[in-house]
Coordinates of C-alpha atoms in Angstrom, one line a residue:
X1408 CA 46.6 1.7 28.5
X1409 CA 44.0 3.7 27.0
X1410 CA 45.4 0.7 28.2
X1411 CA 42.9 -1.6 28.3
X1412 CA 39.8 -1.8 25.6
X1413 CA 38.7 -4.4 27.2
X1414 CA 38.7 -4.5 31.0
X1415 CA 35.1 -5.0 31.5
X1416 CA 35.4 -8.5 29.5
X1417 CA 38.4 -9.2 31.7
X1418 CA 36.0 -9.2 34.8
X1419 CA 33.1 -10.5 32.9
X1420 CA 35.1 -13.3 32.2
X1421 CA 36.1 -14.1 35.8
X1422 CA 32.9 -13.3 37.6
X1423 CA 29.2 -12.6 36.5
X1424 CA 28.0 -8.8 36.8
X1425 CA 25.8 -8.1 40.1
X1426 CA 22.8 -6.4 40.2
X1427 CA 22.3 -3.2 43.2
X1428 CA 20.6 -0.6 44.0
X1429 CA 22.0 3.0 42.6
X1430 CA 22.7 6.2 44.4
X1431 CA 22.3 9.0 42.1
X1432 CA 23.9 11.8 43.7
X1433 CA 27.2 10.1 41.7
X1434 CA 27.6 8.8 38.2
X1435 CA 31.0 6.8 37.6
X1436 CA 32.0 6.7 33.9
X1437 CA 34.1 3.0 34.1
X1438 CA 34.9 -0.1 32.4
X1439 CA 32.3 -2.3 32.4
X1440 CA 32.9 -4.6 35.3
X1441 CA 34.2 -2.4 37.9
X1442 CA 30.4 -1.5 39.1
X1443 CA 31.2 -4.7 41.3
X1444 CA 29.8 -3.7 44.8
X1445 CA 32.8 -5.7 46.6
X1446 CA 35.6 -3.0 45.2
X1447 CA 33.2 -0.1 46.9
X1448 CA 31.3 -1.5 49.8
X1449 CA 32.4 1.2 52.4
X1450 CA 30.4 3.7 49.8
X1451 CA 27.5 1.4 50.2
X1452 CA 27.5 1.3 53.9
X1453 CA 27.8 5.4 54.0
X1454 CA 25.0 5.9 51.2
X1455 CA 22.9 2.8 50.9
X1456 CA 23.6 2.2 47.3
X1457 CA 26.6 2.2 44.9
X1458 CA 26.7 5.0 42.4
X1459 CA 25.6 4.8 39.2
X1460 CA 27.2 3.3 36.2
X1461 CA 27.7 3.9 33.1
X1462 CA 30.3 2.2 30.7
X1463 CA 32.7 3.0 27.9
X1464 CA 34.7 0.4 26.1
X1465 CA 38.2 2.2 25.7
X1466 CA 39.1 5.3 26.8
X1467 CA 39.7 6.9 23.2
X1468 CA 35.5 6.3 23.1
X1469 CA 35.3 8.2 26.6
X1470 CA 37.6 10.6 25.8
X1471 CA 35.4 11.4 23.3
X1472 CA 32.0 11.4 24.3
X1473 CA 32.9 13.5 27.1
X1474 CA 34.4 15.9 24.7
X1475 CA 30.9 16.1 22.7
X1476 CA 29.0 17.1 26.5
X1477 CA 28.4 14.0 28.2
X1478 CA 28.7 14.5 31.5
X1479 CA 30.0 11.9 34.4
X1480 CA 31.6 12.9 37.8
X1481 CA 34.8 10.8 38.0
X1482 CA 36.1 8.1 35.2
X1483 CA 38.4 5.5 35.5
X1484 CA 41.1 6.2 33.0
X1485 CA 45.1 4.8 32.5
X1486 CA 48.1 6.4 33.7
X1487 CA 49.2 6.8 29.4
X1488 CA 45.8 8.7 28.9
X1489 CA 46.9 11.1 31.7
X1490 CA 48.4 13.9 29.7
X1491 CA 46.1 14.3 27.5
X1492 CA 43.1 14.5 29.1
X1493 CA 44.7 17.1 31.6
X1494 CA 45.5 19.5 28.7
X1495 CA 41.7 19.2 27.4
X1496 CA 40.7 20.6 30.1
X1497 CA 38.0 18.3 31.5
X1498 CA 39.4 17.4 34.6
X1499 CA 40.1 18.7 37.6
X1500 CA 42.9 18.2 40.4
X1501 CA 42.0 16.0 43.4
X1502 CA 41.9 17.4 46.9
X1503 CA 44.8 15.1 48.4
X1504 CA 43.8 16.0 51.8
X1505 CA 40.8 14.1 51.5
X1506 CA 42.2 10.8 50.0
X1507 CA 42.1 8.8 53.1
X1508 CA 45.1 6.3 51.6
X1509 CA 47.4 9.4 50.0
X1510 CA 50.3 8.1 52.3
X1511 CA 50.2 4.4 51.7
X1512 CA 49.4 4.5 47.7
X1513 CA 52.2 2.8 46.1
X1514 CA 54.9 5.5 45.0
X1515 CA 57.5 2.9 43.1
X1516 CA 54.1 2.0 40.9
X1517 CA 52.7 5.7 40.7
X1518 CA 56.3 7.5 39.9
X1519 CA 56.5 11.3 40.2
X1520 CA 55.7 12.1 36.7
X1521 CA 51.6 10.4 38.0
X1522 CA 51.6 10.8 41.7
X1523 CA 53.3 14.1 42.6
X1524 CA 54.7 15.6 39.5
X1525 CA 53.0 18.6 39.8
X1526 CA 51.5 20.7 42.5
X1527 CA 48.3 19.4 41.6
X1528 CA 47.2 15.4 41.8
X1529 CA 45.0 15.2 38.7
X1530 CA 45.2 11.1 38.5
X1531 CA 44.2 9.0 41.4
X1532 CA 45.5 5.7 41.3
X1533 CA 43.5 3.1 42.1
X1534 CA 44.3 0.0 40.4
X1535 CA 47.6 -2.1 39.2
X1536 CA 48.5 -5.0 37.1
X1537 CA 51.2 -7.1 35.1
X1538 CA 52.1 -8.2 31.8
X1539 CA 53.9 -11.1 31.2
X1540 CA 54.4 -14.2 28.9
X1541 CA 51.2 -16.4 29.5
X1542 CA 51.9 -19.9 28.2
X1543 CA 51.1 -23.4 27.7
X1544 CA 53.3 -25.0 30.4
X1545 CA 52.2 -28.4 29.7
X1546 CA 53.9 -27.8 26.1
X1547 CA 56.2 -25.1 26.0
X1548 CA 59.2 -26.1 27.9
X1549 CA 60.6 -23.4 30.9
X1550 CA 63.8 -22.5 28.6
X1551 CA 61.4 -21.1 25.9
X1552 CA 60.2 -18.7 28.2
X1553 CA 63.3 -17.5 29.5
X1554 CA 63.2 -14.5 26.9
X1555 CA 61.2 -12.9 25.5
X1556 CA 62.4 -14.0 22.2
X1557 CA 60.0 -16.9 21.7
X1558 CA 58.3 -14.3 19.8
X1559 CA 60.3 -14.3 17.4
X1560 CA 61.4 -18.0 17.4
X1561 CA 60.1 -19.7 14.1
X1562 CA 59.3 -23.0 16.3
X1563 CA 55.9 -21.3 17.4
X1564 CA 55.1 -19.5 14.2
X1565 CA 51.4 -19.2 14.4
X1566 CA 50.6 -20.3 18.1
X1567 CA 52.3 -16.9 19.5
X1568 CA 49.6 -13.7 20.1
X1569 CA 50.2 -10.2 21.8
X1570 CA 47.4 -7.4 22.7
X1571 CA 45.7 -5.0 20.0
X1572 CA 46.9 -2.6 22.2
X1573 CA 49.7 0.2 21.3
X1574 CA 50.8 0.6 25.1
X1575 CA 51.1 -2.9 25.9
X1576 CA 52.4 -3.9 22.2
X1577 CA 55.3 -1.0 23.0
X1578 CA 56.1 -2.3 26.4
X1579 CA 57.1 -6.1 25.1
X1580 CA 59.0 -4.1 22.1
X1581 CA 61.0 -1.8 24.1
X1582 CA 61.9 -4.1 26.7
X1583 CA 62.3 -6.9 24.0
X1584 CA 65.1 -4.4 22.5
X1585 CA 66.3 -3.5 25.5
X1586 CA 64.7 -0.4 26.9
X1587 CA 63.1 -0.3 30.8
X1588 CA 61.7 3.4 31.0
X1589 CA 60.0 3.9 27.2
X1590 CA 59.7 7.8 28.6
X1591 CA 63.4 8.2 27.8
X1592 CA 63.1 6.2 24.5
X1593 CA 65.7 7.6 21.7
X1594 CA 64.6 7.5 17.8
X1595 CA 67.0 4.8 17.6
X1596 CA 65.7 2.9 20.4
X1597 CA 61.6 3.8 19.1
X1598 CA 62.9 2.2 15.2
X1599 CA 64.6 -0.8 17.0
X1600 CA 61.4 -1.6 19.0
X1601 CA 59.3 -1.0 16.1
X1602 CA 61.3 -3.4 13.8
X1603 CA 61.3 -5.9 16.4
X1604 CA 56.8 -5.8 16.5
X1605 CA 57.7 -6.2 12.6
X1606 CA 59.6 -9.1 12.8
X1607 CA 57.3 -10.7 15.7
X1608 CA 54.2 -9.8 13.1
X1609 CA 55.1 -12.5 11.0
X1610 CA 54.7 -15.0 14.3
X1611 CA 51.6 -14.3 15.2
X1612 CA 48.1 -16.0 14.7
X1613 CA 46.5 -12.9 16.1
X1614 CA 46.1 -9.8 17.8
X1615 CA 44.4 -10.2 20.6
X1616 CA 41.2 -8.1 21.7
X1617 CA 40.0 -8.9 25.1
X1618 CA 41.0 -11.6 28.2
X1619 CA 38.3 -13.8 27.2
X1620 CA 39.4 -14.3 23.6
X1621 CA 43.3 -15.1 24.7
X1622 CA 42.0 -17.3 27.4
X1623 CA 40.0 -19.2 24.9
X1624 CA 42.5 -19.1 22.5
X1625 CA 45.0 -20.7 25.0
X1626 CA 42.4 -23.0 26.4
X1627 CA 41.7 -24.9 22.8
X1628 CA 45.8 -25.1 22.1
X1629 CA 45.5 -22.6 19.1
X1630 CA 48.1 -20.4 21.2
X1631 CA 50.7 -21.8 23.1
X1632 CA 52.2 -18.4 24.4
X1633 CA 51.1 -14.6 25.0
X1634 CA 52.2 -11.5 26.2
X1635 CA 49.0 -11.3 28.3
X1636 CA 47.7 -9.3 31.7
X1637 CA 47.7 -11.3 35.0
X1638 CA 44.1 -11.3 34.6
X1639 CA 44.4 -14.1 31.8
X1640 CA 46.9 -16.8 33.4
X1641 CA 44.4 -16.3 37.1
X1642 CA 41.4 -16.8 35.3
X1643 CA 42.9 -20.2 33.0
X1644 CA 44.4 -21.7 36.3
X1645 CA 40.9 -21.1 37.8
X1646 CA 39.5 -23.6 34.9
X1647 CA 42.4 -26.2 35.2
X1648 CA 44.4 -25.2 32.7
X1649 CA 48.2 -25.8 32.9
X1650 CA 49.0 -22.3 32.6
X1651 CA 52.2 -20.9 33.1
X1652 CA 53.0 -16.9 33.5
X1653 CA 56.6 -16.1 33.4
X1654 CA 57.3 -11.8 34.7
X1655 CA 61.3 -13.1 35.1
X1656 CA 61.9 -13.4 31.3
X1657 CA 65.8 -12.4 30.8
X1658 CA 64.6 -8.9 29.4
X1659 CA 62.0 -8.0 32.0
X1660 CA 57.9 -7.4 32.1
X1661 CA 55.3 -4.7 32.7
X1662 CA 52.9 -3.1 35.1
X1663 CA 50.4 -0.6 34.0
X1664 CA 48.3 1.6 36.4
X1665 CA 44.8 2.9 36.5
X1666 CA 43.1 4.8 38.2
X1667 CA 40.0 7.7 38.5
X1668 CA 39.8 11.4 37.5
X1669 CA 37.8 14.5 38.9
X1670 CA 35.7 15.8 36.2
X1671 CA 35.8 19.1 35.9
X1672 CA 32.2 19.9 34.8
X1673 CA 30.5 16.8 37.4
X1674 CA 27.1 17.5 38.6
X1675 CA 26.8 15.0 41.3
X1676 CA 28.2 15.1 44.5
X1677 CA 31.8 16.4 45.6
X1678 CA 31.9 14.1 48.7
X1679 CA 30.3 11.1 47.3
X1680 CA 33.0 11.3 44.8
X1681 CA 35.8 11.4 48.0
X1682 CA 33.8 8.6 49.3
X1683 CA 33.8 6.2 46.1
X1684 CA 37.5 6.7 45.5
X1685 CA 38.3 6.5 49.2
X1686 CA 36.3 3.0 49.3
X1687 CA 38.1 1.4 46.2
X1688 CA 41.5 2.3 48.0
X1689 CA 39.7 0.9 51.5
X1690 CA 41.4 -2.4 53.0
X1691 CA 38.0 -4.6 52.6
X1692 CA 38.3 -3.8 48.9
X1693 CA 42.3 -5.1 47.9
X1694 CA 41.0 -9.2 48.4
X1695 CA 37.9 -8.6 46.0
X1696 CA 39.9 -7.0 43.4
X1697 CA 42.6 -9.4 43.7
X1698 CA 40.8 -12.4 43.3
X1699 CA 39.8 -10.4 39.8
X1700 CA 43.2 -10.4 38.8
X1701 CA 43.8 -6.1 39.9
X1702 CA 46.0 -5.2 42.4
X1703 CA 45.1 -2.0 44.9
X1704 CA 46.8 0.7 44.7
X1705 CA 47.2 1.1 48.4
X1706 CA 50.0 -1.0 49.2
X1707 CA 49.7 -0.9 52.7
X1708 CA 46.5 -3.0 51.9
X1709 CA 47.6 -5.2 49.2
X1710 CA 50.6 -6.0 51.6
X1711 CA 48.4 -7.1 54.2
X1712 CA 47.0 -10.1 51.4
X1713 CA 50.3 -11.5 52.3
X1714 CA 52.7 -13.1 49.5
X1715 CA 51.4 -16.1 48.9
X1716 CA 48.2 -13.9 47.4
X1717 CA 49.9 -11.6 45.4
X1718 CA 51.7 -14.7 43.9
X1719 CA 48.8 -16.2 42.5
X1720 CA 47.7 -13.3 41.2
X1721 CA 50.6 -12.5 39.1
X1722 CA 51.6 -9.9 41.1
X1723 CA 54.3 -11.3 43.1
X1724 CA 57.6 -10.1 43.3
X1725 CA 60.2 -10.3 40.3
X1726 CA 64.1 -10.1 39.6
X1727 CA 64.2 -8.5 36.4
X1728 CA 63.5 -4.9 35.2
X1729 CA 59.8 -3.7 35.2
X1730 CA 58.8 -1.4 32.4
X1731 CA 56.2 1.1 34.4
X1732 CA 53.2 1.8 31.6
X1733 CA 53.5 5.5 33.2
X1734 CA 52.3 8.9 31.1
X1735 CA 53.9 9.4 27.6
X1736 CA 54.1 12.6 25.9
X1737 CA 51.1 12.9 23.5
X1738 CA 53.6 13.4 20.4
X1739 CA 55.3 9.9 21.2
X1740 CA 51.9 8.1 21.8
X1741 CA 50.9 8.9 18.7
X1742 CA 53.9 8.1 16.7
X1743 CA 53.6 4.8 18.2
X1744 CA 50.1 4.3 17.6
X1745 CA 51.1 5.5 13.7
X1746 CA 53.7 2.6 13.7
X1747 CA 51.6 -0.2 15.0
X1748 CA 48.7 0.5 12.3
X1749 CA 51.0 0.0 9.8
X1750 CA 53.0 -3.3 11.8
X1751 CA 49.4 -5.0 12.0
X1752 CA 48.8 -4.0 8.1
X1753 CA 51.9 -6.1 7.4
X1754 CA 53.8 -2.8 6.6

């Protein structure tokens, strides 16, 4: 994503931000939300206090300030911004020696072009989740749902929404148009997937910002389905709400990956940066961010959550192709992003 603008209102929206104490020996640049003590509490026991905060709200507005001298030690950044912040030069390769979980993270989610592409491991993954069609199950019948083309059927003209997001707008279209790795898209397959967002534009009553708006959206009956983040679905069944999430439409879904960087000009600690990471990969830590709707990257500790968990998190297992929201090259993120300007301008 910059996958997600909005991942701090995602966890805002499911659980009220905590108040602790600070070490300062680290500063985490993050998504608001994340400062949660439950996904680090090993670094709390070692140091006495989580590191400090400080938050962005998308990673193009990171990106950015870190570009103009603001300094942080690691940031939390998505698996598409990858590339680009590599070849700027701000970060710097992990030590994979020192990742206590290295031989349990998930490799069918991290893929080599993330996890071992290179000699050097400059993105950590920490973090996981799906994208599938939230819906209305008390009024949209299971056959709708089948495909994704009830985004394009004229029955729900104006109760249908999808992200403001180009990575996770991309992901419905290629799969939509029948395309599972978007690395390997063709012209012909990028102008098929980008005709289809024009046709689905037409359906839409909006483009969706943060979890809390589709939630609400959904809540009040204005939408009746969504291509949405687990997130959305865990946090509406939480309130009652006869919420459906459907990740075995005909065509496939998504999963996009997170995860932290090592900045390259970081003035804090070297260890306590080991430490952090190393405690949001830690076993206590995969329940906690379940229950918020994230899966760990360590599989050998999400595993241990047991099925029935990962279900109702939207992260269970599915039958159909999975489009991995892995690293694109920067010339093909930003045709896309050029695309869905002009799709959500009506042109």
């Amino acid at each position: 994503m910059t996958h997600r603008t909005a991942l701090g209102t995602a966890l805002a929206f499911a659980l009220a931000a905590p108040t602790f104490a600070q070490a300062q020996d680290l500063l985490v640049f993050d998504y608001s939300g994340f400062e949660n003590p439950e996904f680090h509490q090993p670094f709390i026991e070692t140091h006495g206090a989580s590191p400090e905060f400080v938050f962005f709200g998308d990673e193009d507005e990171a990106f950015q300030r870190l570009l103009a001298g603001f300094r942080s030690d690691v940031t939390h950044i998505c698996a598409g911004s990858v590339p680009r912040w590599q070849a700027s030069g701000i970060i710097e390769p992990w030590d994979r020696t020192r990742i206590a979980a290295y031989g349990t993270l998930n490799a069918s989610l991290v893929d080599q072009d993330v996890l071992a592409g290179t000699a050097d491991l400059y993105f950590l993954p920490t973090d996981f989740g799906s994208t599938a069609v939230a819906y209305n199950a008390d009024q949209v019948p299971a056959e709708d749902v089948a495909s994704l083309s009830i985004f394009t059927n004229p029955a729900y003209a104006g109760r249908l929404s999808i992200p403001d997001n180009v990575d996770d707008a991309y992901a419905l279209a290629y799969l939509a148009t029948g395309v599972t790795n978007w690395a390997n898209a063709t012209d012909e397959q990028f102008e098929a997937a980008s005709a289809w967002l024009r046709e689905v534009h037409g359906n839409l009553l909006n483009y969706w910002v943060d979890p809390a708006e589709i939630a609400q959206l959904m809540a009040s009956g204005q939408v009746l389905a969504a291509w949405a983040w687990n997130e959305v679905p865990v946090a509406l069944a939480d309130e009652g709400f006869p919420v459906g999430f459907q990740r075995n439409t005909a065509e496939g879904s998504s999963v996009w990956l997170c995860g932290y960087v090592n900045m390259a000009e970081g003035q804090g600690s070297e260890d306590q940066a080991y430490d952090f990471v190393n405690a949001m990969h830690a076993e206590v830590s995969a329940m906690p961010m379940l229950l918020n709707g994230f899966g760990t990257a360590n599989d050998a500790a999400l595993q241990s959550l047991g099925a029935e968990a990962l279900e109702a998190a939207g992260l269970g297992e599915v039958t159909v192709p999975l489009l991995a929201q892995l690293p694109l090259s920067d010339e093909q993120r930003e045709r896309q992003a050029e695309a869905f300007e002009r799709i959500k301008a009506g042109f």
